[in-house]
Coordinates of C-alpha atoms in Angstrom, one line a residue:
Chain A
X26 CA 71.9 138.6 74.4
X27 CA 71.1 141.2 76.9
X28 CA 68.3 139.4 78.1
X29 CA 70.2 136.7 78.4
X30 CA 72.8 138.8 80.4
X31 CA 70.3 140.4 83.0
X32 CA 68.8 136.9 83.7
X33 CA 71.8 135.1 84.7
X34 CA 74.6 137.9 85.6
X35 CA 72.9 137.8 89.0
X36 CA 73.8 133.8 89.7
X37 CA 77.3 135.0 88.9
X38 CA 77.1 137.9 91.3
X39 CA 75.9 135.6 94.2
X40 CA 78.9 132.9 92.9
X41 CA 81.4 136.0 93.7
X42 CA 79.9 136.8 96.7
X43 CA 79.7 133.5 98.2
X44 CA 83.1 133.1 97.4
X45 CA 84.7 135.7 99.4
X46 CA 82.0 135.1 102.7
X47 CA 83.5 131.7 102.5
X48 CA 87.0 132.7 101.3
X49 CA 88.7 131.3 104.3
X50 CA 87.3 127.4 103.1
X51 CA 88.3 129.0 100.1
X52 CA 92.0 129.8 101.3
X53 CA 92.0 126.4 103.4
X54 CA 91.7 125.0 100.2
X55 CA 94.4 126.4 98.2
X56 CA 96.6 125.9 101.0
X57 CA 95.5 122.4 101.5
X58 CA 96.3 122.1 97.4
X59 CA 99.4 123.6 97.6
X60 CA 101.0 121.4 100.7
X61 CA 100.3 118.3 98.6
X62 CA 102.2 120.0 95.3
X63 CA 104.9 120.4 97.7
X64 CA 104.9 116.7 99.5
X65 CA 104.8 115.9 95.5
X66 CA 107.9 118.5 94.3
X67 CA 110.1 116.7 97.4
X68 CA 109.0 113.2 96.3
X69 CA 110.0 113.9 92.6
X70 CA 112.8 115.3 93.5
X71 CA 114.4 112.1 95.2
X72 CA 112.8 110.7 92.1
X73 CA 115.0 112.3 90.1
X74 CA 117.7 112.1 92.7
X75 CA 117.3 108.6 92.7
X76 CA 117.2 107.9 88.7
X77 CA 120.9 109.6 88.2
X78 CA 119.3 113.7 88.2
X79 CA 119.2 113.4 84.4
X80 CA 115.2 113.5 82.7
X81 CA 112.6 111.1 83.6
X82 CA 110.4 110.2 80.1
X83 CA 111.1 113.2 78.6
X84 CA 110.6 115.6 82.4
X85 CA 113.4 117.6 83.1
X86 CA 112.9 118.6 87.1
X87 CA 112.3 122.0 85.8
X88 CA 108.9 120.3 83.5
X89 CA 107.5 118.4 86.6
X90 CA 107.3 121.7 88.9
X91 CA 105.7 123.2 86.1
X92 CA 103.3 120.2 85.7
X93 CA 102.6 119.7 89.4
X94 CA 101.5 123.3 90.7
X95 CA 100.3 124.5 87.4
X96 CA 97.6 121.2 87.3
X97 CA 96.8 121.7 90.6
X98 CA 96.0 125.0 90.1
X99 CA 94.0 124.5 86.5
X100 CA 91.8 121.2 88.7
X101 CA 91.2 123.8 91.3
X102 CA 90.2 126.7 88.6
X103 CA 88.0 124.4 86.6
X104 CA 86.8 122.1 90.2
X105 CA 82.9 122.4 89.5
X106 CA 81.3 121.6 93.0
X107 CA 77.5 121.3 91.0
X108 CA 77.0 117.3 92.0
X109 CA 77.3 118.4 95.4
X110 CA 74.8 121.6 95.0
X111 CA 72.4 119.4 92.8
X112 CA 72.2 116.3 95.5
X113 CA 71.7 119.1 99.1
X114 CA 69.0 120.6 96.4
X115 CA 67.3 117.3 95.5
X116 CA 67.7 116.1 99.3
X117 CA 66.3 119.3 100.5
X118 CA 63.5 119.8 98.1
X119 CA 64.6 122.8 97.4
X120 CA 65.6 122.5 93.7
X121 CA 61.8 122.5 93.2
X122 CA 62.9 126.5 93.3
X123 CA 65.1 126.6 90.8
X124 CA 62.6 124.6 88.4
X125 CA 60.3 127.3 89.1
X126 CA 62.3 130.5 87.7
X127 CA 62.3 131.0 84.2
X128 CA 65.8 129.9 83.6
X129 CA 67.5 127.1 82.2
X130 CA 68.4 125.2 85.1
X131 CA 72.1 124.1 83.4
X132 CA 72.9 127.7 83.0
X133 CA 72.0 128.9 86.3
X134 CA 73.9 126.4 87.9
X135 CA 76.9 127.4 85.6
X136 CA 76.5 131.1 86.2
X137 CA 77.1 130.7 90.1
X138 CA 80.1 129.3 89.2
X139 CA 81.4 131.4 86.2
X140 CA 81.9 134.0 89.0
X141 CA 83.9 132.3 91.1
X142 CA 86.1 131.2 88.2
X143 CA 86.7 134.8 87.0
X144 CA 87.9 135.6 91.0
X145 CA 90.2 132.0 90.8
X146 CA 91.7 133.5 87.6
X147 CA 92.9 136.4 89.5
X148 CA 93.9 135.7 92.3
X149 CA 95.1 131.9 91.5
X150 CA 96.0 131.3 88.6
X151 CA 97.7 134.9 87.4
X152 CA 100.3 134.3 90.4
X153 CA 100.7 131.0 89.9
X154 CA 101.9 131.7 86.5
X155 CA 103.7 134.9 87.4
X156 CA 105.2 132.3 90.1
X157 CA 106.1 129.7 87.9
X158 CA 107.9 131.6 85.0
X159 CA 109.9 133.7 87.5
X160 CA 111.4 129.8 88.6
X161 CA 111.4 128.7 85.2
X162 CA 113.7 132.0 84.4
X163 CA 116.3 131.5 87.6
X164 CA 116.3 128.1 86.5
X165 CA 117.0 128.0 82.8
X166 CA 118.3 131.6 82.8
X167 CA 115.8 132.7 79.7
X168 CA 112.0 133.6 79.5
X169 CA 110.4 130.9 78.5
X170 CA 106.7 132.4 78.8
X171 CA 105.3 131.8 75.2
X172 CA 102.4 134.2 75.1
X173 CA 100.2 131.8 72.0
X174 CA 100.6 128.5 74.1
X175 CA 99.3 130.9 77.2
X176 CA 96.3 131.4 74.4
X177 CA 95.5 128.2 73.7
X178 CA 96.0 127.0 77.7
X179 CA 93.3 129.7 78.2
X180 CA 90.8 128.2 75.9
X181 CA 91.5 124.6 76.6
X182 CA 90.7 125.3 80.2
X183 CA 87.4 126.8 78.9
X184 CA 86.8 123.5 77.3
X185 CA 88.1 121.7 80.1
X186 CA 85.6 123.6 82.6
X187 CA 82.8 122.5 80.3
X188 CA 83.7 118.8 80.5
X189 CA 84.1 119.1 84.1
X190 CA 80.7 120.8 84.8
X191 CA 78.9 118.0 82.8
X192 CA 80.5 115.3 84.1
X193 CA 80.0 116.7 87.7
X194 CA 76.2 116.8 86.6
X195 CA 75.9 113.5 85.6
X196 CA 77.5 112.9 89.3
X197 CA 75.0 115.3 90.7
X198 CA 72.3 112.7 90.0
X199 CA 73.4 109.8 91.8
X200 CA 72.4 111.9 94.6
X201 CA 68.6 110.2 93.4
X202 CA 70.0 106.8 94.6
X203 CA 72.8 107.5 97.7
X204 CA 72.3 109.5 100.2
X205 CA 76.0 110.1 101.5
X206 CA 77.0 112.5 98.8
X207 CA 80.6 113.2 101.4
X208 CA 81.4 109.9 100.5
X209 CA 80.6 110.0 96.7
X210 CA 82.9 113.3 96.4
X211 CA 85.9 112.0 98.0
X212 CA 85.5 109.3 95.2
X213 CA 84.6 111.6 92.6
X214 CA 87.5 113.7 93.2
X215 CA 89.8 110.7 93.7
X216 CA 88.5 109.2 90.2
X217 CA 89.6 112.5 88.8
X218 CA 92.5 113.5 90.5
X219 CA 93.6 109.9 89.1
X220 CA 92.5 110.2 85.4
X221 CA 92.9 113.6 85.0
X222 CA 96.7 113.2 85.3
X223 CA 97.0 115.9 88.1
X224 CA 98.4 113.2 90.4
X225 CA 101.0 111.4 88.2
X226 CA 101.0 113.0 84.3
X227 CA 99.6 110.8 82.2
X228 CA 103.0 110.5 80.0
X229 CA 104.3 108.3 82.9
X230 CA 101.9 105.6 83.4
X231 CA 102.1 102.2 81.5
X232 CA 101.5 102.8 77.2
X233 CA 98.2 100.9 77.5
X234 CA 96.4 102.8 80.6
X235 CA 98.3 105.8 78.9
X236 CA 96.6 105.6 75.7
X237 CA 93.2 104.9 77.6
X238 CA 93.4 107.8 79.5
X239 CA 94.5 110.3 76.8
X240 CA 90.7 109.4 75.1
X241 CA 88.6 109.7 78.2
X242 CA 87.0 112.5 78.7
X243 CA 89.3 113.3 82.0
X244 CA 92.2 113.9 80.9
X245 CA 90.9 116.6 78.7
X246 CA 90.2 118.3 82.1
X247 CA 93.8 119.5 83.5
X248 CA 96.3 117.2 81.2
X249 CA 95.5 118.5 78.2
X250 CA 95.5 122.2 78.8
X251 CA 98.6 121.7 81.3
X252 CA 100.6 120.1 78.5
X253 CA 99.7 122.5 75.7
X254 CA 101.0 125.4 78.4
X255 CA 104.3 123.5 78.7
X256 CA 104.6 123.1 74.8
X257 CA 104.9 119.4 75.2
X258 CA 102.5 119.4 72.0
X259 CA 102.7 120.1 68.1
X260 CA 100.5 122.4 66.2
X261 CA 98.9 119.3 65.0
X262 CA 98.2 117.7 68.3
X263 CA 97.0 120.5 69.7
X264 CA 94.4 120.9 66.8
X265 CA 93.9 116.8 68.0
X266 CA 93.5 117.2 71.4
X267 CA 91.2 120.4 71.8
X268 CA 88.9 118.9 68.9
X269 CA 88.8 116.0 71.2
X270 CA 88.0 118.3 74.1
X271 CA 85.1 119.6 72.2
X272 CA 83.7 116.0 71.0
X273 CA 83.7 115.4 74.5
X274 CA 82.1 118.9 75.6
X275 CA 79.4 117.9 72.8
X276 CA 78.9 114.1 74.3
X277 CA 79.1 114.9 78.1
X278 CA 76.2 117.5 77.1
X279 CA 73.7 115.1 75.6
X280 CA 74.5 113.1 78.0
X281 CA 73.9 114.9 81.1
X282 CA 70.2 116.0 79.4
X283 CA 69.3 112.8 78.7
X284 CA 69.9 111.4 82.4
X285 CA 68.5 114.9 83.4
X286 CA 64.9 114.2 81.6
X287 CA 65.0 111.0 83.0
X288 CA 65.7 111.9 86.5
X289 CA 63.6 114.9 86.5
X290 CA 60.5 112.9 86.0
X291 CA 61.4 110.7 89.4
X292 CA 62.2 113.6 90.8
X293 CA 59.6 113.2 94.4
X294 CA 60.0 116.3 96.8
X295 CA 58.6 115.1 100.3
X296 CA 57.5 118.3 102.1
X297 CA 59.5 121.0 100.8
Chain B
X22 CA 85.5 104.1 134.6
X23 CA 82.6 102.1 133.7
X24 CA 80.0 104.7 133.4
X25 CA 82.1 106.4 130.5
X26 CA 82.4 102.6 129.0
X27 CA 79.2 101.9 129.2
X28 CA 77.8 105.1 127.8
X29 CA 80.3 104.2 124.8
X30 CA 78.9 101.1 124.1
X31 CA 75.5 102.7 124.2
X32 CA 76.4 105.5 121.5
X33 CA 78.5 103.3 119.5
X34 CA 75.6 100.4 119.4
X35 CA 73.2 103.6 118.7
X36 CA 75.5 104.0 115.3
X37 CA 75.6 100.3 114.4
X38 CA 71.9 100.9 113.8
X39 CA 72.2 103.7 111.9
X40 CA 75.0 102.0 109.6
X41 CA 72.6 98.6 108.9
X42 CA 69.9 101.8 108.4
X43 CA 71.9 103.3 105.6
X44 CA 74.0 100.3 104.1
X45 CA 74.7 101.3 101.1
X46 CA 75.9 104.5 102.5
X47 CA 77.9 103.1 104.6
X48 CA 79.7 101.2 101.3
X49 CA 79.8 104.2 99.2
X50 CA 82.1 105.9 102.3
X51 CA 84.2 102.8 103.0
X52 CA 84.9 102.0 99.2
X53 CA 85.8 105.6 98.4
X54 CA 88.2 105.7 100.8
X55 CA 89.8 102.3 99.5
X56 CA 90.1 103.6 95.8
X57 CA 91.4 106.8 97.5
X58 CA 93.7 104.2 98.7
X59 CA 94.6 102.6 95.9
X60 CA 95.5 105.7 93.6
X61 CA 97.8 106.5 96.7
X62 CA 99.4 102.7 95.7
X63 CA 99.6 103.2 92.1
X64 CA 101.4 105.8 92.4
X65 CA 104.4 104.6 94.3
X66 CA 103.7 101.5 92.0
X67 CA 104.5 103.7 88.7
X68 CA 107.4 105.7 90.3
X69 CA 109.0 102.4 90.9
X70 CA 108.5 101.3 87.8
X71 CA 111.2 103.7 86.9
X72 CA 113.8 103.1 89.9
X73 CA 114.9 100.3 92.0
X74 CA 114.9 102.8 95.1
X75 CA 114.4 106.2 96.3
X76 CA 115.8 107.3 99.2
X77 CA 117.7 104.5 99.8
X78 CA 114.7 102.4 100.1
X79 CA 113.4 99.8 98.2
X80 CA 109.9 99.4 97.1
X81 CA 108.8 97.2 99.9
X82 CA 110.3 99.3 102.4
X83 CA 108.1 102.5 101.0
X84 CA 105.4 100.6 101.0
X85 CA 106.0 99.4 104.7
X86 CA 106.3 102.8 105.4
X87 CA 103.1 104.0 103.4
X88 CA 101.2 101.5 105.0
X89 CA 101.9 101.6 108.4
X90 CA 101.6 105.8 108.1
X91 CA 97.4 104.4 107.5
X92 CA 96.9 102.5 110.5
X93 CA 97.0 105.3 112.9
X94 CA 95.3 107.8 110.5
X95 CA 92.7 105.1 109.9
X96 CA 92.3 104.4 113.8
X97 CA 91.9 108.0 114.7
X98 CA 89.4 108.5 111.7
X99 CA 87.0 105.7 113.3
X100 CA 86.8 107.2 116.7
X101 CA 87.1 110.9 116.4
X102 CA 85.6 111.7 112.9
X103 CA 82.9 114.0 115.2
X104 CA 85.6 116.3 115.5
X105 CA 85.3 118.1 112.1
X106 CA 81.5 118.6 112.5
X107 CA 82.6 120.9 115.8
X108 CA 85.0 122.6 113.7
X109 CA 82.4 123.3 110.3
X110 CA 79.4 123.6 111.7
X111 CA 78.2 122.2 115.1
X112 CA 79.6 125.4 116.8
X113 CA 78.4 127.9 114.1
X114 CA 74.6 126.5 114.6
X115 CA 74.9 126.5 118.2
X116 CA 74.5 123.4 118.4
X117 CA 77.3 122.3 120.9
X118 CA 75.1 123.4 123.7
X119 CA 73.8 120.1 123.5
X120 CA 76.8 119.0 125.1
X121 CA 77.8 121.0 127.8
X122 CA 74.4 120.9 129.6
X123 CA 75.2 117.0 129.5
X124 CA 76.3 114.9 132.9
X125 CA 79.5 114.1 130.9
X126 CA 82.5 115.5 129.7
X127 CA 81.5 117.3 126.3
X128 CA 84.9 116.1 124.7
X129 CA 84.3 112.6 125.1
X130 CA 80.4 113.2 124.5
X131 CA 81.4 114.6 121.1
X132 CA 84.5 111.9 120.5
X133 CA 82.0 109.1 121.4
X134 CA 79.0 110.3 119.4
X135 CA 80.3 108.9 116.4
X136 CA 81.7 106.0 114.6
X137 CA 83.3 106.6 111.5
X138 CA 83.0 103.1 109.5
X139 CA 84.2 105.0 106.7
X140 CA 87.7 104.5 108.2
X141 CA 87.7 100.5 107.1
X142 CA 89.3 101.5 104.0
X143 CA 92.4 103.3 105.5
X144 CA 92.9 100.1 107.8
X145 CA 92.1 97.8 105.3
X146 CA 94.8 99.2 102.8
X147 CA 97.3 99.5 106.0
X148 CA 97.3 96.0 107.1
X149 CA 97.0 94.7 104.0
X150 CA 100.3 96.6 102.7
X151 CA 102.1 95.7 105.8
X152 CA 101.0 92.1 105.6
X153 CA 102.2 92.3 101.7
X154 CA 105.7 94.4 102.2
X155 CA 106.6 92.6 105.5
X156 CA 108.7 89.0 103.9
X157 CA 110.6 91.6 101.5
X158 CA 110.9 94.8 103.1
X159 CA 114.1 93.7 105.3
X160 CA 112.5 94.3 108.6
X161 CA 113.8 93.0 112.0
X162 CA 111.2 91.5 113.6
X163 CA 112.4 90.8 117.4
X164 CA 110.1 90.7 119.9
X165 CA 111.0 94.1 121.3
X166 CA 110.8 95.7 117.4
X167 CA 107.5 94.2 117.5
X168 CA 105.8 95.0 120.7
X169 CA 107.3 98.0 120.8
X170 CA 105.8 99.2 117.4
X171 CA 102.7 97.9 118.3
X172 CA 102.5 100.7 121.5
X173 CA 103.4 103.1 119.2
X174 CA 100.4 102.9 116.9
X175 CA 97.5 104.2 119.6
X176 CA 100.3 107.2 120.4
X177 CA 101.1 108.2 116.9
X178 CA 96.4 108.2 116.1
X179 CA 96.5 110.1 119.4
X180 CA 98.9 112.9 117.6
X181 CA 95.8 112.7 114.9
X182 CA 93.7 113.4 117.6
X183 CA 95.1 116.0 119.6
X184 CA 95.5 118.0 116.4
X185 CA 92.2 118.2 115.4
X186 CA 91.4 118.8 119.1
X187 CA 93.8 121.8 119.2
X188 CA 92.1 122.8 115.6
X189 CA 88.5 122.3 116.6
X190 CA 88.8 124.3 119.6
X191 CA 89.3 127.1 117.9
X192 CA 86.1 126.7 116.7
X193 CA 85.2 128.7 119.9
X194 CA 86.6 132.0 119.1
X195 CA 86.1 131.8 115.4
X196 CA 82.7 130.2 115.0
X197 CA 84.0 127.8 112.2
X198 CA 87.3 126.5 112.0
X199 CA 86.9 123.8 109.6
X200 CA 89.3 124.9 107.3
X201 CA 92.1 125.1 109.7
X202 CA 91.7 121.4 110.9
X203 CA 91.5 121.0 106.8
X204 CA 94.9 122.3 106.6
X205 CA 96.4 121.0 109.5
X206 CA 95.2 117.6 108.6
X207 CA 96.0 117.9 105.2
X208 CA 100.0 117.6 106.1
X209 CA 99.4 114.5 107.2
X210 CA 100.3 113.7 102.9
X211 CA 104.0 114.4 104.7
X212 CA 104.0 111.3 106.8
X213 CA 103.8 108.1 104.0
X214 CA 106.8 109.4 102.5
X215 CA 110.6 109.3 104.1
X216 CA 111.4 112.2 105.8
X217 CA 114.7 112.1 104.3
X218 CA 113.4 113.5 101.1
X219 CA 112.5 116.7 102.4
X220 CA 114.3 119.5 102.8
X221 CA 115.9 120.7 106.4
X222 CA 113.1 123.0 107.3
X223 CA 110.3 121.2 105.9
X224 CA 111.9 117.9 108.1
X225 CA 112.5 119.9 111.3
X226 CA 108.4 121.1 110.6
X227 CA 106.8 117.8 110.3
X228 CA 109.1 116.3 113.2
X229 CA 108.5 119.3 115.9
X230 CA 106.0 121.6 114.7
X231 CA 102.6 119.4 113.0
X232 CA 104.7 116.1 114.4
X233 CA 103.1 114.0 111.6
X234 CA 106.5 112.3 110.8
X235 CA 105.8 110.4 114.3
X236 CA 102.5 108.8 112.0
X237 CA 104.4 107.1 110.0
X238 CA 108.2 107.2 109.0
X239 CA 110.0 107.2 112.3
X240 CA 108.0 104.0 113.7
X241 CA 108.3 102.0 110.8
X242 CA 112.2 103.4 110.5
X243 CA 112.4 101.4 113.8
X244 CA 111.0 98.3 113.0
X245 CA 113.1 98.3 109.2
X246 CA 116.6 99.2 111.3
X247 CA 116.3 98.4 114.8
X248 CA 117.8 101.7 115.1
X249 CA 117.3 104.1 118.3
X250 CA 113.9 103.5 119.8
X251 CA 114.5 105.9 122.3
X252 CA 113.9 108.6 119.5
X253 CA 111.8 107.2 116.7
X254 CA 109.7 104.8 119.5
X255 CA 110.2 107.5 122.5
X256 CA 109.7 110.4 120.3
X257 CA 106.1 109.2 119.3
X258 CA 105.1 108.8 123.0
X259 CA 106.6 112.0 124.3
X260 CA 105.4 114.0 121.5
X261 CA 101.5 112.7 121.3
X262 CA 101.2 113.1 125.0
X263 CA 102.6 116.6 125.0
X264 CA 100.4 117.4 122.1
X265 CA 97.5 116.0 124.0
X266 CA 97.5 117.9 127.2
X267 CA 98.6 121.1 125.0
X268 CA 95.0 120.4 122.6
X269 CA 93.0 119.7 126.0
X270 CA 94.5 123.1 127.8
X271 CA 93.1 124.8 124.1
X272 CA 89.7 122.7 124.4
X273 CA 88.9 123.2 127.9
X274 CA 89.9 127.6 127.7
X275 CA 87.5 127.2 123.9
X276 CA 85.2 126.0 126.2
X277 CA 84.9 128.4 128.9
X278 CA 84.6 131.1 125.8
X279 CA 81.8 129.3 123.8
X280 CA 78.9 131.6 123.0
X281 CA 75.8 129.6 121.9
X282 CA 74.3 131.0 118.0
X283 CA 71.5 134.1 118.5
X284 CA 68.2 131.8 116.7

């Protein structure tokens, strides 16, 4: 275990540090999250406006802020950038580095991002919630903070972060077969942003695409944890949905090795 | 006048190559952007699933709106897309000397340099919406609404422009300004929407401050009312050329303070 920590506690260092030398990308895009989750809270609001002020499906106003900023803020806590890190590497030749140290080349990867999650979760998504339950209380007049559904948020974002690093792997090595990776991440985060539910929440869309997307592995990734935070879920559909998040941690793992020992064998560094 | 054009035609036939080079690159941009696109769509499709109108308009009319908002963004994306790559990186490396030691003005060096096919899917999924929305939307197609809202279109991609001009620049002082064009741009979310749903300040904001209500709303307003061109037609004209001598004053001072990267 210690070994374990002295190996890859460095990749995390050099996450945090890369993190603050670019924190002003960083802060360009928090803003940049932010503006849209307020272009979203105005349309909603003449949503609501519009359908009479009452609740929408079971959203009071109150439930959609909560839902908008608080998904935004758990996609941009869990956002895993590796597809984009794994296709410069491959283009570059310089992965053939990281196959050299004696690390696992999953958890190395991981690592550099760990630490820049651990620097999100502080200065993200502690105001956000601090943010959001200081609303919640002017506008219902009680605390409604519930400190176990804050628990079980926590580790369903943990899941969620493992889901979304695999599946941003299995992105990662398309880069073997396109070369314009900008163009692949504006679809990979449109896919997401879509199925996720961090653009319309899932419970609004038509039963059958509903039902759909409640299985696939995206939706464990910020409409899961988002709705367990709001308490939209029963003890036993919490059990449900975070054993689903875990069959799908499990799948997206095999997965991502399998198409990883394939790839790796292809893999064709021209100079280097 | 003809030098310039035919030094465009050279650059932009130089990227034609490069786009049969690297076709399936080429399909991978233009397709994200369409599915972009499309999510955009299903959402106002889902919302009005729910109502028969927001804001006082009906579905056809948001999508008029929604759709026409693309056509500038989409126009200024194909032309000016070089823009960003001053702003993240082409300053930072030094590279920009390049084009100052040119015969040619480095602004239209960099605009010309590239051509952003990417930007089919925005236009694409403008026109198509308009085409689609236009027989129910209510509109009042005269042959002022519709020559008139045709000048507006190169005015309101010319506020695109100027912006990230204005957010390039600074570039100069800063080395890297990428995530300030990011932002800037990113308001742009502000103009497929009514501006009637926002709030006062937020209105007053994306009308005078980051004009991006010009984009999109108050042009198509015009041609779905008739109502007073000399603001929502004349506002788009006055504000983008404003905007556009303001971003070339910033360019031209960036300029004058560039300092080229040590290596």
């Amino acid at each position: 275990m210690n070994k374990l920590m002295r190996r890859y506690v460095p990749f995390a260092k050099a996450g945090v540090q890369s993190l603050i030398i670019y924190r002003l990308n960083f802060i360009g895009f928090v803003v940049g999250g932010l503006i849209y989750c307020f272009v979203m809270f105005y349309l909603w609001r003449a949503v609501f406006d519009s359908n009479g002020g009452g609740a929408f499906l079971g959203f009071s106003m109150t439930d959609m802020v909560v839902y908008l900023f608080l998904s935004n803020t758990t996609s941009q806590l869990i956002f895993s950038d590796v597809s984009n890190d794994i296709g410069q590497e491959i283009r570059d030749g310089s992965i053939v580095m990281r196959l050299l140290k004696p690390v696992n080349t999953d958890l190395s990867y991981m690592f550099a991002e760990l630490g820049a999650i651990v620097m999100k979760l502080v200065v993200l998504l502690i105001p956000m919630i601090v943010g959001l339950e200081i609303y919640r209380f002017c506008t219902a007049g009680v605390v409604m903070f519930n400190i176990v559904n804050f628990l079980l948020y926590l580790l369903s974002a943990v899941l969620a972060y493992i889901i979304s690093f695999r599946v941003n792997l299995c992105f990662g090595f398309i880069a073997f077969y396109v070369k314009n990776l900008w163009g692949i991440g504006i679809l990979k985060n449109s896919i997401i942003g879509f199925l996720s539910g961090s653009l319309i929440p899932l419970a609004f869309m038509p039963d059958g695409l509903r039902i759909c997307l409640e299985y696939l592995p995206f939706a464990s990734m910020s409409y899961t944890p988002v709705m367990i935070y709001m308490g939209k879920y029963g003890v036993y559909e919490i059990i449900f949905r975070i054993g689903l998040q875990i069959l799908w941690a499990v799948l997206l793992y095999g997965l991502s090795k399998l198409i990883w020992f394939g790839a790796i064998k292809k893999l064709c560094v021209q100079g280097g | 006048m003809r030098r310039i054009w035919k030094i465009y035609k050279l650059l932009a036939a130089q990227n034609l190559k490069r786009l049969m080079e690297y076709r399936a690159d080429f399909l991978t941009g233009a397709i994200s952007f369409l599915i972009d696109q499309a999510i955009g769509i299903a959402f106002i499709f889902i919302i009005f699933t729910q109502i028969p109108q927001l804001a006082g308009f009906t579905f056809e009319q948001i999508l008029f709106i929604y759709g026409f908002s693309q056509i500038p963004k989409g126009l200024d994306h194909l032309l000016t897309d070089n823009l960003w790559c001053v702003g993240y990186f082409i300053v930072r490396k030094g590279d920009f000397d390049k084009y100052l030691i040119r015969p040619i003005n480095p602004l239209f060096h960099v605009i010309a340099e590239t051509f952003q096919v990417d930007a089919i899917g925005e236009l694409v999924v403008g026109i198509v919406l308009l085409i689609y929305a236009a027989p129910n939307a209510g509109l009042h197609i005269t042959v002022w609404t519709v020559i008139l809202s045709i000048i507006a279109v190169p005015f309101a991609a010319l506020i695109y422009t100027s912006l990230k001009i204005m957010t390039s620049a600074f570039a100069f002082w800063m080395k890297s300004s990428g995530f300030i064009i990011q932002m800037v741009y990113g308001m742009n979310e502000f103009s497929k929407y009514p501006v009637t749903i926002y709030s006062f300040p937020v209105r007053i904001f994306v009308t005078y401050i980051i004009p991006f209500a010009f984009t999109g709303y108050y042009p198509s307003l015009y041609i779905l009312t008739e109502s007073d061109p000399l603001f929502n037609i004349g506002g788009v004209i006055v504000v983008s050329v404003v905007l556009f001598a303001v971003s070339l004053l910033i360019w031209n001072k960036g300029i004058s303070s560039y300092e080229s990267a040590g290596a």
